[in-house]
Amino acid sequence: MLRVIDTETCGLQGGIVEIASIDIVDGRITNPMSHLVRPDRPITPQAMAIHRITEEMVADKPWIEEIIPYYLGSPWYVAHNASFDRRV
């Protein structure tokens, strides 16, 4: 199984506002997941212009620490721009 994962952030300095993934098992896409996350910092206008996630949309969402367990458990992870995502 491969888990393909992506995040949306508050800006270039990090702060996750969304995490999403799909699993690939035997060449088939399975287990799509997506969670909005309450960030630990304000969302920059530049980031909002890209992902369209607003402060109001995430104000009552869980913190990333509450969401991460849903995304654990794969032996392999694939991410676009992983060097950035690993920092946040």
Coordinates of N, CA and C in Angstrom, one line a residue:
M1 N 0.9 -1.2 0.0 CA 0.0 0.0 0.0 C 0.9 1.2 0.0
L2 N 0.5 2.2 -0.8 CA 1.1 3.5 -0.8 C 0.0 4.5 -0.3
R3 N 0.4 5.4 0.5 CA -0.5 6.5 0.9 C 0.0 7.8 0.3
V4 N -0.8 8.4 -0.6 CA -0.4 9.7 -1.2 C -1.0 10.7 -0.4
I5 N -0.2 11.7 0.1 CA -0.7 12.6 1.1 C -0.3 14.1 0.6
D6 N -1.2 15.0 1.0 CA -0.9 16.4 0.7 C -1.5 17.3 1.8
T7 N -0.9 18.5 1.9 CA -1.4 19.4 2.9 C -1.6 20.8 2.2
E8 N -2.4 21.6 2.8 CA -2.6 23.0 2.5 C -2.2 23.7 3.8
T9 N -1.5 24.9 3.6 CA -1.0 25.5 4.8 C -1.4 27.0 4.9
C10 N -1.0 27.6 6.0 CA -1.3 29.0 6.3 C -0.4 29.9 5.4
G11 N 0.6 29.4 4.9 CA 1.6 30.2 4.1 C 2.9 29.4 4.0
L12 N 3.9 30.1 3.5 CA 5.2 29.5 3.3 C 5.9 29.1 4.6
Q13 N 5.4 29.7 5.8 CA 6.0 29.3 7.1 C 5.3 28.2 7.7
G14 N 4.4 27.5 7.1 CA 3.7 26.4 7.6 C 2.4 26.7 8.3
G15 N 2.0 25.8 9.2 CA 0.6 25.9 9.8 C -0.4 25.2 8.9
I16 N -0.7 24.0 9.2 CA -1.6 23.2 8.4 C -3.1 23.6 8.5
V17 N -3.8 23.8 7.4 CA -5.2 24.0 7.4 C -6.0 22.9 6.8
E18 N -5.3 22.0 6.0 CA -6.0 20.9 5.5 C -5.0 19.8 5.2
I19 N -5.4 18.5 5.5 CA -4.6 17.4 5.2 C -5.5 16.4 4.4
A20 N -5.0 15.8 3.4 CA -5.8 14.8 2.6 C -4.9 13.7 2.1
S21 N -5.5 12.5 1.9 CA -4.7 11.4 1.3 C -5.6 10.5 0.6
I22 N -5.0 9.6 -0.2 CA -5.6 8.4 -0.8 C -4.6 7.3 -0.6
D23 N -5.1 6.1 -0.6 CA -4.3 4.9 -0.6 C -4.3 4.3 -2.0
I24 N -3.2 3.7 -2.4 CA -3.1 2.9 -3.6 C -2.8 1.5 -3.2
V25 N -3.7 0.6 -3.5 CA -3.6 -0.8 -3.1 C -3.8 -1.6 -4.4
D26 N -2.8 -2.4 -4.8 CA -2.9 -3.2 -6.0 C -3.3 -2.4 -7.2
G27 N -2.8 -1.1 -7.3 CA -3.1 -0.3 -8.4 C -4.4 0.4 -8.4
R28 N -5.2 0.2 -7.3 CA -6.5 0.9 -7.2 C -6.5 1.9 -6.1
I29 N -7.2 3.0 -6.3 CA -7.3 4.1 -5.4 C -8.4 3.7 -4.4
T30 N -8.0 3.8 -3.1 CA -9.0 3.5 -2.0 C -8.8 4.5 -0.9
N31 N -9.7 4.4 0.1 CA -9.6 5.2 1.3 C -9.3 6.7 1.2
P32 N -10.1 7.4 0.4 CA -9.8 8.8 0.3 C -10.2 9.5 1.7
M33 N -9.3 10.4 2.1 CA -9.6 11.1 3.4 C -9.2 12.6 3.2
S34 N -9.9 13.5 3.9 CA -9.6 14.9 3.8 C -10.2 15.5 5.1
H35 N -9.3 16.3 5.8 CA -9.7 16.9 7.0 C -9.3 18.4 7.0
L36 N -10.2 19.3 7.3 CA -9.8 20.7 7.6 C -9.2 20.7 9.0
V37 N -8.3 21.6 9.3 CA -7.6 21.6 10.6 C -7.5 23.0 11.1
R38 N -7.7 23.2 12.4 CA -7.5 24.5 13.0 C -6.0 24.8 13.0
P39 N -5.6 25.9 12.4 CA -4.2 26.2 12.3 C -3.7 26.9 13.6
D40 N -2.4 26.8 13.8 CA -1.7 27.5 14.9 C -1.3 28.9 14.6
R41 N -1.7 29.4 13.5 CA -1.3 30.8 13.1 C -2.3 31.3 12.1
P42 N -2.4 32.6 11.8 CA -3.3 33.1 10.8 C -2.9 32.6 9.4
I43 N -4.0 32.5 8.6 CA -3.8 32.2 7.2 C -3.4 33.4 6.4
T44 N -2.4 33.4 5.6 CA -2.0 34.6 4.9 C -3.0 34.8 3.7
P45 N -3.1 36.0 3.3 CA -4.0 36.3 2.1 C -3.5 35.5 0.8
Q46 N -2.2 35.4 0.7 CA -1.6 34.7 -0.5 C -2.0 33.2 -0.4
A47 N -2.0 32.6 0.7 CA -2.4 31.2 0.8 C -3.9 31.0 0.6
M48 N -4.7 31.9 1.1 CA -6.1 31.8 0.9 C -6.5 32.0 -0.5
A49 N -5.7 32.8 -1.3 CA -6.0 33.0 -2.7 C -5.7 31.7 -3.5
I50 N -4.8 30.8 -3.0 CA -4.4 29.6 -3.6 C -5.4 28.5 -3.3
H51 N -5.7 28.2 -2.0 CA -6.5 27.1 -1.6 C -7.9 27.4 -1.2
R52 N -8.2 28.7 -1.1 CA -9.6 29.2 -0.8 C -10.2 28.7 0.5
I53 N -9.3 28.4 1.5 CA -9.7 28.0 2.8 C -9.6 29.2 3.7
T54 N -10.7 29.6 4.3 CA -10.7 30.8 5.1 C -10.6 30.5 6.6
E55 N -10.3 31.6 7.4 CA -10.2 31.4 8.8 C -11.6 30.9 9.4
E56 N -12.7 31.4 8.8 CA -14.0 30.9 9.3 C -14.2 29.4 9.1
M57 N -13.7 28.9 8.0 CA -13.9 27.5 7.7 C -13.1 26.6 8.7
V58 N -12.1 27.1 9.3 CA -11.3 26.2 10.1 C -11.3 26.6 11.6
A59 N -12.1 27.6 12.0 CA -12.1 28.1 13.3 C -12.6 27.1 14.3
D60 N -13.5 26.2 14.0 CA -14.0 25.2 14.9 C -13.5 23.8 14.6
K61 N -12.5 23.6 13.8 CA -12.0 22.3 13.4 C -11.0 21.8 14.5
P62 N -10.7 20.5 14.5 CA -9.7 20.0 15.4 C -8.3 20.4 15.1
W63 N -7.4 20.3 16.1 CA -6.0 20.6 15.9 C -5.4 19.5 15.1
I64 N -4.3 19.7 14.5 CA -3.6 18.7 13.7 C -3.2 17.4 14.5
E65 N -2.9 17.6 15.8 CA -2.5 16.5 16.6 C -3.7 15.5 16.8
E66 N -4.9 16.0 16.7 CA -6.1 15.1 16.8 C -6.3 14.4 15.5
I67 N -5.9 14.9 14.4 CA -6.1 14.3 13.1 C -5.1 13.4 12.6
I68 N -3.8 13.6 12.9 CA -2.7 12.8 12.4 C -2.9 11.3 12.6
P69 N -3.5 10.8 13.7 CA -3.6 9.4 13.8 C -4.4 8.7 12.7
Y70 N -5.3 9.4 12.0 CA -6.0 8.9 10.9 C -5.1 8.6 9.7
Y71 N -4.0 9.3 9.6 CA -3.1 9.2 8.5 C -1.9 8.3 8.7
L72 N -1.8 7.7 9.9 CA -0.7 6.8 10.2 C -1.0 5.4 9.7
G73 N 0.0 4.6 9.7 CA -0.3 3.2 9.4 C 0.1 2.6 8.1
S74 N 0.6 3.5 7.2 CA 1.1 3.0 5.9 C 2.6 2.7 6.0
P75 N 3.0 1.7 5.3 CA 4.5 1.5 5.2 C 5.2 2.4 4.3
W76 N 4.4 3.0 3.3 CA 5.0 3.9 2.4 C 4.1 5.2 2.2
Y77 N 4.8 6.3 2.1 CA 4.1 7.6 1.9 C 4.7 8.3 0.6
V78 N 3.8 8.9 -0.1 CA 4.2 9.7 -1.3 C 3.6 11.1 -1.1
A79 N 4.4 12.1 -1.4 CA 3.9 13.5 -1.3 C 4.5 14.4 -2.4
H80 N 3.7 15.2 -2.9 CA 4.2 16.3 -3.8 C 4.8 17.3 -3.0
N81 N 6.0 17.8 -3.3 CA 6.7 18.8 -2.6 C 6.9 18.4 -1.1
A82 N 7.4 17.1 -0.9 CA 7.5 16.5 0.4 C 8.5 17.3 1.3
S83 N 9.5 17.9 0.7 CA 10.5 18.7 1.5 C 9.8 19.8 2.3
F84 N 8.8 20.5 1.6 CA 8.0 21.5 2.3 C 7.0 20.9 3.3
D85 N 6.3 19.9 2.9 CA 5.3 19.3 3.8 C 6.0 18.7 5.1
R86 N 7.1 18.2 5.0 CA 7.8 17.6 6.2 C 8.2 18.7 7.2
R87 N 8.4 19.9 6.7 CA 8.7 21.0 7.6 C 7.5 21.5 8.4
V88 N 6.4 21.4 7.8 CA 5.2 21.9 8.5 C 4.5 20.9 9.4

